[in-house]
Amino acid sequence: MSRRLLRAGGALTTGALAAVTARAAYAALNQRPPGGREAWARTNHRGEPVTLLEGPAAAAAAAVATLIAPRLPARCRAALALAGAGAAAFGALDDLKGSGDRRGFRGHLGALAHGEVTSGAVKIAGIGATGLTAGMLIGGSSADGSAAGTAVDIVINTGLIAGGANLLNLFDLRPGRAIKVALAAGTALGAGSVPGCLAAAAPVGAALAVLPEDLGERAMLGDSGANALGGMLGAAAATALPRTARVTVLAAIVGLTAASEVVSFTRVIERTPPLRWLDMLGRRPAGAAGQGAASAASAPGEAARQPAASAPGEAAGEPAASAPGEAAGQPAASAPGDLSDVADGVSGADTAPDAGRPGRSDGTSAPAPTSAATNPQ
């Protein structure tokens, strides 16, 4: 049997292990949620309850599967697992402690300049440090082996890991969207080379395992899951790609991140038929009620998320009138920079506060302090 086939078999084994572990972890976390069920409960873009427990389950499964992945160098296994675990930990901190009052790099760093340390600022530093450490583990690939060449590679690796963690989180605004982006990135890496296939297997397997929960609007990745999967895919790119390709990927990450500050990803997707079709693939159609719709609507102030008309720049509310065939909760048009669906580049794609409650990723808001209506169970 050829070495290529052996490595392909190793990638399938790793992906399958990650998928099985993710399902088991998700079931276990739902049985005994750390900190209680309400801590992980959110309300999604339809005003229905979801849980963030999908994220920690996928992150933990991908990291564990990577650590024992066959036919992957030890340093690469360590780097991938560190990238996922570190990003998941700092993402979970922002999931649980973030208020949504500060958004984007400018918001969090501006607050820091005034002496306020936000959970988003902690996440910036934490994921940056995690990316640097993982990037150093991966090391350099300069042709002459010079220290300068290695340093350049480490900087590129760090950018891929930290930038990948942040970028995937920018897409966690609608059901299944971030996971579809992760699957596309993992597939591209796997198709490009055998090392890429081995490195991307764990995050791809874990993402596939929780996709039904995400599409079914029962759960979402949140910062913990999106940051972890994005960071691991960034580490996979750093592991598998030559320097020129890594620089190209990093430039794309930086460009998309910068664009997210002024352009609504949802608006672009809605107005691009192929992207809209992919985005809606597997999702519930507009107007379809989920199992938690009734309970979610009973929360005080919940109706405030669905105004009759949305003004440009308003919070993640959902206009009553939508373009024909449009998914529920997605405005037919929004002004450039509209925060109704523009992701937060730092604190979990936060949207503007809705009805006095902090916005979260996937167009969600944090649960009302005195209501259990956002409990997805």
GROMACS .gro file of C-alpha atoms in nm:
model
  377
    1MET     CA    1   0.000   0.000   0.000
    2SER     CA    2   0.143   0.340  -0.095
    3ARG     CA    3   0.238   0.604   0.160
    4ARG     CA    4  -0.029   0.835   0.017
    5LEU     CA    5  -0.303   0.581   0.082
    6LEU     CA    6  -0.176   0.522   0.435
    7ARG     CA    7  -0.186   0.895   0.505
    8ALA     CA    8  -0.534   0.925   0.355
    9GLY     CA    9  -0.645   0.644   0.582
   10GLY     CA   10  -0.493   0.829   0.876
   11ALA     CA   11  -0.688   1.141   0.786
   12LEU     CA   12  -1.016   0.946   0.766
   13THR     CA   13  -0.944   0.784   1.101
   14THR     CA   14  -0.873   1.121   1.262
   15GLY     CA   15  -1.184   1.281   1.115
   16ALA     CA   16  -1.406   0.993   1.223
   17LEU     CA   17  -1.261   0.999   1.574
   18ALA     CA   18  -1.323   1.373   1.598
   19ALA     CA   19  -1.681   1.332   1.479
   20VAL     CA   20  -1.765   1.054   1.725
   21THR     CA   21  -1.599   1.241   2.010
   22ALA     CA   22  -1.785   1.562   1.926
   23ARG     CA   23  -2.122   1.388   1.939
   24ALA     CA   24  -2.035   1.222   2.269
   25ALA     CA   25  -1.906   1.548   2.417
   26TYR     CA   26  -2.216   1.738   2.305
   27ALA     CA   27  -2.444   1.481   2.467
   28ALA     CA   28  -2.242   1.487   2.788
   29LEU     CA   29  -2.236   1.867   2.807
   30ASN     CA   30  -2.611   1.882   2.757
   31GLN     CA   31  -2.657   1.642   3.045
   32ARG     CA   32  -2.441   1.848   3.279
   33PRO     CA   33  -2.369   2.196   3.139
   34PRO     CA   34  -2.076   2.362   3.320
   35GLY     CA   35  -2.212   2.654   3.518
   36GLY     CA   36  -2.572   2.557   3.448
   37ARG     CA   37  -2.786   2.547   3.137
   38GLU     CA   38  -2.878   2.914   3.145
   39ALA     CA   39  -2.514   3.021   3.118
   40TRP     CA   40  -2.499   2.871   2.768
   41ALA     CA   41  -2.848   2.971   2.651
   42ARG     CA   42  -2.896   3.234   2.383
   43THR     CA   43  -3.171   3.361   2.154
   44ASN     CA   44  -3.098   3.334   1.781
   45HIS     CA   45  -3.188   3.553   1.484
   46ARG     CA   46  -3.544   3.416   1.476
   47GLY     CA   47  -3.596   3.492   1.844
   48GLU     CA   48  -3.575   3.120   1.929
   49PRO     CA   49  -3.361   2.953   2.196
   50VAL     CA   50  -3.030   2.786   2.114
   51THR     CA   51  -2.739   2.661   2.321
   52LEU     CA   52  -2.370   2.742   2.288
   53LEU     CA   53  -2.265   2.395   2.410
   54GLU     CA   54  -2.204   2.284   2.052
   55GLY     CA   55  -1.890   2.499   2.046
   56PRO     CA   56  -1.701   2.350   2.341
   57ALA     CA   57  -1.797   1.999   2.225
   58ALA     CA   58  -1.657   2.053   1.875
   59ALA     CA   59  -1.345   2.228   2.003
   60ALA     CA   60  -1.261   1.961   2.261
   61ALA     CA   61  -1.320   1.678   2.013
   62ALA     CA   62  -1.101   1.837   1.744
   63ALA     CA   63  -0.816   1.902   1.989
   64VAL     CA   64  -0.825   1.551   2.139
   65ALA     CA   65  -0.847   1.380   1.800
   66THR     CA   66  -0.553   1.584   1.675
   67LEU     CA   67  -0.334   1.486   1.971
   68ILE     CA   68  -0.365   1.118   1.884
   69ALA     CA   69  -0.384   1.157   1.507
   70PRO     CA   70  -0.174   0.898   1.322
   71ARG     CA   71   0.088   0.995   1.061
   72LEU     CA   72   0.106   1.358   1.173
   73PRO     CA   73   0.438   1.490   1.313
   74ALA     CA   74   0.437   1.539   1.691
   75ARG     CA   75   0.511   1.912   1.671
   76CYS     CA   76   0.224   1.964   1.427
   77ARG     CA   77  -0.013   1.768   1.652
   78ALA     CA   78   0.088   1.982   1.949
   79ALA     CA   79   0.051   2.306   1.751
   80LEU     CA   80  -0.293   2.215   1.616
   81ALA     CA   81  -0.422   2.105   1.956
   82LEU     CA   82  -0.285   2.419   2.125
   83ALA     CA   83  -0.439   2.644   1.861
   84GLY     CA   84  -0.779   2.482   1.912
   85ALA     CA   85  -0.771   2.456   2.290
   86GLY     CA   86  -0.640   2.809   2.345
   87ALA     CA   87  -0.886   2.971   2.108
   88ALA     CA   88  -1.172   2.769   2.260
   89ALA     CA   89  -1.080   2.874   2.613
   90PHE     CA   90  -1.059   3.246   2.537
   91GLY     CA   91  -1.367   3.223   2.316
   92ALA     CA   92  -1.562   3.058   2.599
   93LEU     CA   93  -1.454   3.339   2.831
   94ASP     CA   94  -1.606   3.591   2.592
   95ASP     CA   95  -1.916   3.375   2.542
   96LEU     CA   96  -1.983   3.367   2.915
   97LYS     CA   97  -1.851   3.703   3.031
   98GLY     CA   98  -1.884   3.930   2.728
   99SER     CA   99  -2.150   4.199   2.742
  100GLY     CA  100  -2.155   4.305   2.376
  101ASP     CA  101  -2.121   4.672   2.476
  102ARG     CA  102  -1.785   4.690   2.298
  103ARG     CA  103  -1.743   4.547   1.949
  104GLY     CA  104  -1.457   4.509   1.706
  105PHE     CA  105  -1.089   4.576   1.753
  106ARG     CA  106  -1.153   4.946   1.780
  107GLY     CA  107  -1.416   4.900   2.048
  108HIS     CA  108  -1.212   4.669   2.269
  109LEU     CA  109  -0.878   4.841   2.222
  110GLY     CA  110  -1.044   5.180   2.268
  111ALA     CA  111  -1.187   5.061   2.598
  112LEU     CA  112  -0.844   4.932   2.697
  113ALA     CA  113  -0.693   5.273   2.623
  114HIS     CA  114  -0.936   5.418   2.879
  115GLY     CA  115  -0.843   5.163   3.142
  116GLU     CA  116  -1.132   4.921   3.081
  117VAL     CA  117  -1.029   4.559   3.025
  118THR     CA  118  -1.308   4.387   2.831
  119SER     CA  119  -1.342   4.015   2.774
  120GLY     CA  120  -1.282   4.088   2.406
  121ALA     CA  121  -0.949   4.254   2.485
  122VAL     CA  122  -0.849   3.951   2.690
  123LYS     CA  123  -0.945   3.733   2.397
  124ILE     CA  124  -0.735   3.940   2.156
  125ALA     CA  125  -0.430   3.895   2.375
  126GLY     CA  126  -0.503   3.532   2.457
  127ILE     CA  127  -0.562   3.411   2.103
  128GLY     CA  128  -0.266   3.616   1.983
  129ALA     CA  129  -0.039   3.450   2.240
  130THR     CA  130  -0.182   3.109   2.158
  131GLY     CA  131  -0.124   3.170   1.787
  132LEU     CA  132   0.234   3.279   1.849
  133THR     CA  133   0.314   2.971   2.057
  134ALA     CA  134   0.154   2.736   1.807
  135GLY     CA  135   0.327   2.918   1.521
  136MET     CA  136   0.663   2.867   1.692
  137LEU     CA  137   0.589   2.496   1.735
  138ILE     CA  138   0.522   2.465   1.363
  139GLY     CA  139   0.843   2.654   1.295
  140GLY     CA  140   0.984   2.790   0.972
  141SER     CA  141   1.049   2.651   0.630
  142SER     CA  142   1.301   2.891   0.487
  143ALA     CA  143   1.520   2.744   0.216
  144ASP     CA  144   1.844   2.864   0.375
  145GLY     CA  145   1.738   2.783   0.730
  146SER     CA  146   1.830   3.136   0.842
  147ALA     CA  147   1.699   3.280   1.167
  148ALA     CA  148   1.543   3.572   0.979
  149GLY     CA  149   1.364   3.339   0.741
  150THR     CA  150   1.234   3.129   1.029
  151ALA     CA  151   1.115   3.442   1.211
  152VAL     CA  152   0.919   3.551   0.904
  153ASP     CA  153   0.754   3.210   0.887
  154ILE     CA  154   0.659   3.227   1.253
  155VAL     CA  155   0.498   3.567   1.202
  156ILE     CA  156   0.301   3.431   0.907
  157ASN     CA  157   0.198   3.124   1.104
  158THR     CA  158   0.083   3.337   1.396
  159GLY     CA  159  -0.126   3.552   1.164
  160LEU     CA  160  -0.287   3.247   1.004
  161ILE     CA  161  -0.381   3.094   1.339
  162ALA     CA  162  -0.505   3.407   1.516
  163GLY     CA  163  -0.658   3.549   1.199
  164GLY     CA  164  -0.827   3.222   1.113
  165ALA     CA  165  -0.977   3.202   1.462
  166ASN     CA  166  -1.119   3.551   1.429
  167LEU     CA  167  -1.237   3.520   1.069
  168LEU     CA  168  -1.444   3.206   1.114
  169ASN     CA  169  -1.618   3.377   1.405
  170LEU     CA  170  -1.723   3.655   1.169
  171PHE     CA  171  -1.936   3.405   0.977
  172ASP     CA  172  -2.116   3.267   1.282
  173LEU     CA  173  -2.421   3.486   1.216
  174ARG     CA  174  -2.665   3.237   1.064
  175PRO     CA  175  -2.727   2.865   1.113
  176GLY     CA  176  -2.458   2.647   0.956
  177ARG     CA  177  -2.273   2.935   0.790
  178ALA     CA  178  -1.949   2.921   0.990
  179ILE     CA  179  -1.939   2.541   0.968
  180LYS     CA  180  -1.986   2.550   0.591
  181VAL     CA  181  -1.697   2.796   0.563
  182ALA     CA  182  -1.486   2.567   0.782
  183LEU     CA  183  -1.573   2.265   0.569
  184ALA     CA  184  -1.486   2.454   0.250
  185ALA     CA  185  -1.151   2.564   0.392
  186GLY     CA  186  -1.072   2.216   0.520
  187THR     CA  187  -1.164   2.060   0.187
  188ALA     CA  188  -0.939   2.303   0.002
  189LEU     CA  189  -0.648   2.222   0.233
  190GLY     CA  190  -0.710   1.850   0.201
  191ALA     CA  191  -0.728   1.863  -0.176
  192GLY     CA  192  -0.406   2.059  -0.197
  193SER     CA  193  -0.177   1.811  -0.023
  194VAL     CA  194  -0.166   1.501   0.196
  195PRO     CA  195  -0.022   1.699   0.491
  196GLY     CA  196  -0.309   1.944   0.455
  197CYS     CA  197  -0.557   1.657   0.459
  198LEU     CA  198  -0.403   1.515   0.777
  199ALA     CA  199  -0.389   1.851   0.952
  200ALA     CA  200  -0.746   1.956   0.863
  201ALA     CA  201  -0.907   1.618   0.937
  202ALA     CA  202  -0.989   1.678   1.305
  203PRO     CA  203  -1.157   2.020   1.277
  204VAL     CA  204  -1.346   1.907   0.966
  205GLY     CA  205  -1.469   1.588   1.137
  206ALA     CA  206  -1.580   1.776   1.449
  207ALA     CA  207  -1.755   2.043   1.239
  208LEU     CA  208  -1.944   1.781   1.038
  209ALA     CA  209  -2.060   1.611   1.357
  210VAL     CA  210  -2.230   1.922   1.497
  211LEU     CA  211  -2.361   2.054   1.164
  212PRO     CA  212  -2.711   1.901   1.212
  213GLU     CA  213  -2.750   2.080   1.545
  214ASP     CA  214  -2.641   2.409   1.391
  215LEU     CA  215  -2.864   2.381   1.083
  216GLY     CA  216  -3.155   2.268   1.298
  217GLU     CA  217  -3.115   2.587   1.504
  218ARG     CA  218  -3.087   2.391   1.827
  219ALA     CA  219  -2.729   2.502   1.892
  220MET     CA  220  -2.454   2.727   1.762
  221LEU     CA  221  -2.075   2.738   1.771
  222GLY     CA  222  -2.042   3.064   1.957
  223ASP     CA  223  -1.699   3.216   2.011
  224SER     CA  224  -1.565   2.898   2.169
  225GLY     CA  225  -1.639   2.673   1.873
  226ALA     CA  226  -1.583   2.919   1.589
  227ASN     CA  227  -1.255   3.051   1.728
  228ALA     CA  228  -1.128   2.697   1.790
  229LEU     CA  229  -1.215   2.555   1.449
  230GLY     CA  230  -1.085   2.866   1.272
  231GLY     CA  231  -0.762   2.860   1.471
  232MET     CA  232  -0.704   2.492   1.395
  233LEU     CA  233  -0.766   2.542   1.025
  234GLY     CA  234  -0.522   2.834   1.033
  235ALA     CA  235  -0.267   2.607   1.199
  236ALA     CA  236  -0.336   2.340   0.937
  237ALA     CA  237  -0.262   2.594   0.663
  238ALA     CA  238   0.057   2.696   0.843
  239THR     CA  239   0.158   2.330   0.862
  240ALA     CA  240   0.080   2.226   0.505
  241LEU     CA  241   0.133   2.526   0.276
  242PRO     CA  242   0.454   2.673   0.133
  243ARG     CA  243   0.539   3.029   0.227
  244THR     CA  244   0.395   3.192  -0.087
  245ALA     CA  245   0.062   3.019  -0.041
  246ARG     CA  246   0.056   3.103   0.329
  247VAL     CA  247   0.113   3.471   0.254
  248THR     CA  248  -0.172   3.462   0.001
  249VAL     CA  249  -0.409   3.302   0.252
  250LEU     CA  250  -0.306   3.547   0.522
  251ALA     CA  251  -0.370   3.840   0.289
  252ALA     CA  252  -0.719   3.705   0.220
  253ILE     CA  253  -0.787   3.671   0.593
  254VAL     CA  254  -0.672   4.025   0.662
  255GLY     CA  255  -0.876   4.160   0.370
  256LEU     CA  256  -1.197   3.988   0.476
  257THR     CA  257  -1.149   4.092   0.837
  258ALA     CA  258  -1.103   4.455   0.736
  259ALA     CA  259  -1.405   4.436   0.505
  260SER     CA  260  -1.622   4.304   0.787
  261GLU     CA  261  -1.585   4.637   0.966
  262VAL     CA  262  -1.771   4.821   0.690
  263VAL     CA  263  -1.958   4.559   0.485
  264SER     CA  264  -2.236   4.325   0.594
  265PHE     CA  265  -2.144   3.966   0.507
  266THR     CA  266  -2.511   3.869   0.521
  267ARG     CA  267  -2.602   4.147   0.279
  268VAL     CA  268  -2.338   4.029   0.031
  269ILE     CA  269  -2.452   3.667   0.064
  270GLU     CA  270  -2.818   3.759   0.024
  271ARG     CA  271  -2.748   3.948  -0.299
  272THR     CA  272  -2.525   3.680  -0.454
  273PRO     CA  273  -2.746   3.389  -0.573
  274PRO     CA  274  -2.483   3.111  -0.556
  275LEU     CA  275  -2.374   3.220  -0.209
  276ARG     CA  276  -2.734   3.256  -0.097
  277TRP     CA  277  -2.812   2.903  -0.218
  278LEU     CA  278  -2.515   2.761  -0.030
  279ASP     CA  279  -2.601   2.962   0.279
  280MET     CA  280  -2.959   2.831   0.283
  281LEU     CA  281  -2.865   2.470   0.201
  282GLY     CA  282  -2.998   2.248   0.478
  283ARG     CA  283  -3.153   2.534   0.675
  284ARG     CA  284  -3.515   2.573   0.776
  285PRO     CA  285  -3.711   2.781   0.525
  286ALA     CA  286  -3.839   3.126   0.605
  287GLY     CA  287  -4.131   3.123   0.845
  288ALA     CA  288  -4.073   2.767   0.969
  289ALA     CA  289  -4.116   2.746   1.344
  290GLY     CA  290  -3.865   2.562   1.560
  291GLN     CA  291  -3.929   2.364   1.874
  292GLY     CA  292  -3.827   2.650   2.100
  293ALA     CA  293  -4.012   2.931   1.923
  294ALA     CA  294  -4.302   2.953   2.165
  295SER     CA  295  -4.089   2.956   2.477
  296ALA     CA  296  -3.846   3.208   2.329
  297ALA     CA  297  -4.126   3.447   2.245
  298SER     CA  298  -4.245   3.446   2.605
  299ALA     CA  299  -3.935   3.627   2.733
  300PRO     CA  300  -4.002   3.987   2.844
  301GLY     CA  301  -3.918   4.229   2.567
  302GLU     CA  302  -3.870   3.949   2.314
  303ALA     CA  303  -4.111   4.104   2.064
  304ALA     CA  304  -3.879   4.401   2.040
  305ARG     CA  305  -3.652   4.194   1.815
  306GLN     CA  306  -3.905   4.198   1.535
  307PRO     CA  307  -3.990   4.557   1.446
  308ALA     CA  308  -4.216   4.633   1.153
  309ALA     CA  309  -3.938   4.823   0.984
  310SER     CA  310  -3.566   4.829   1.047
  311ALA     CA  311  -3.358   5.142   1.033
  312PRO     CA  312  -3.006   5.123   0.894
  313GLY     CA  313  -2.756   5.043   1.164
  314GLU     CA  314  -3.006   4.908   1.413
  315ALA     CA  315  -2.947   4.601   1.625
  316ALA     CA  316  -3.003   4.248   1.504
  317GLY     CA  317  -3.376   4.287   1.483
  318GLU     CA  318  -3.578   4.120   1.215
  319PRO     CA  319  -3.802   4.318   0.981
  320ALA     CA  320  -4.150   4.190   0.920
  321ALA     CA  321  -4.116   4.231   0.547
  322SER     CA  322  -3.842   4.041   0.369
  323ALA     CA  323  -3.738   3.998   0.012
  324PRO     CA  324  -3.914   3.705  -0.165
  325GLY     CA  325  -3.765   3.376  -0.054
  326GLU     CA  326  -3.546   3.545   0.201
  327ALA     CA  327  -3.455   3.358   0.516
  328ALA     CA  328  -3.632   3.473   0.825
  329GLY     CA  329  -3.438   3.731   1.021
  330GLN     CA  330  -3.229   3.851   0.729
  331PRO     CA  331  -3.300   4.207   0.613
  332ALA     CA  332  -3.365   4.256   0.242
  333ALA     CA  333  -3.127   4.549   0.242
  334SER     CA  334  -2.902   4.720   0.487
  335ALA     CA  335  -2.668   5.011   0.465
  336PRO     CA  336  -2.296   4.944   0.438
  337GLY     CA  337  -2.163   4.901   0.787
  338ASP     CA  338  -2.504   4.800   0.918
  339LEU     CA  339  -2.445   4.630   1.251
  340SER     CA  340  -2.758   4.414   1.222
  341ASP     CA  341  -2.547   4.138   1.077
  342VAL     CA  342  -2.192   4.267   1.059
  343ALA     CA  343  -1.971   4.040   1.263
  344ASP     CA  344  -1.758   4.158   1.548
  345GLY     CA  345  -1.398   4.089   1.467
  346VAL     CA  346  -1.317   4.023   1.831
  347SER     CA  347  -1.600   3.937   2.062
  348GLY     CA  348  -1.796   3.672   1.885
  349ALA     CA  349  -1.963   3.858   1.600
  350ASP     CA  350  -2.157   4.065   1.848
  351THR     CA  351  -2.433   4.277   1.710
  352ALA     CA  352  -2.560   4.597   1.860
  353PRO     CA  353  -2.751   4.551   2.187
  354ASP     CA  354  -3.112   4.455   2.128
  355ALA     CA  355  -3.385   4.572   2.358
  356GLY     CA  356  -3.129   4.654   2.622
  357ARG     CA  357  -2.968   4.311   2.610
  358PRO     CA  358  -2.621   4.235   2.476
  359GLY     CA  359  -2.605   4.094   2.125
  360ARG     CA  360  -2.420   3.771   2.048
  361SER     CA  361  -2.296   3.590   1.744
  362ASP     CA  362  -2.533   3.424   1.494
  363GLY     CA  363  -2.757   3.724   1.550
  364THR     CA  364  -2.826   3.604   1.901
  365SER     CA  365  -2.871   3.788   2.223
  366ALA     CA  366  -2.780   3.688   2.574
  367PRO     CA  367  -3.061   3.551   2.791
  368ALA     CA  368  -3.267   3.787   2.997
  369PRO     CA  369  -3.138   3.784   3.354
  370THR     CA  370  -3.472   3.684   3.504
  371SER     CA  371  -3.611   3.462   3.234
  372ALA     CA  372  -3.554   3.098   3.147
  373ALA     CA  373  -3.715   3.141   2.808
  374THR     CA  374  -3.390   3.110   2.622
  375ASN     CA  375  -3.330   2.761   2.753
  376PRO     CA  376  -3.306   2.554   2.437
  377GLN     CA  377  -3.411   2.240   2.613
   0.00000   0.00000   0.00000
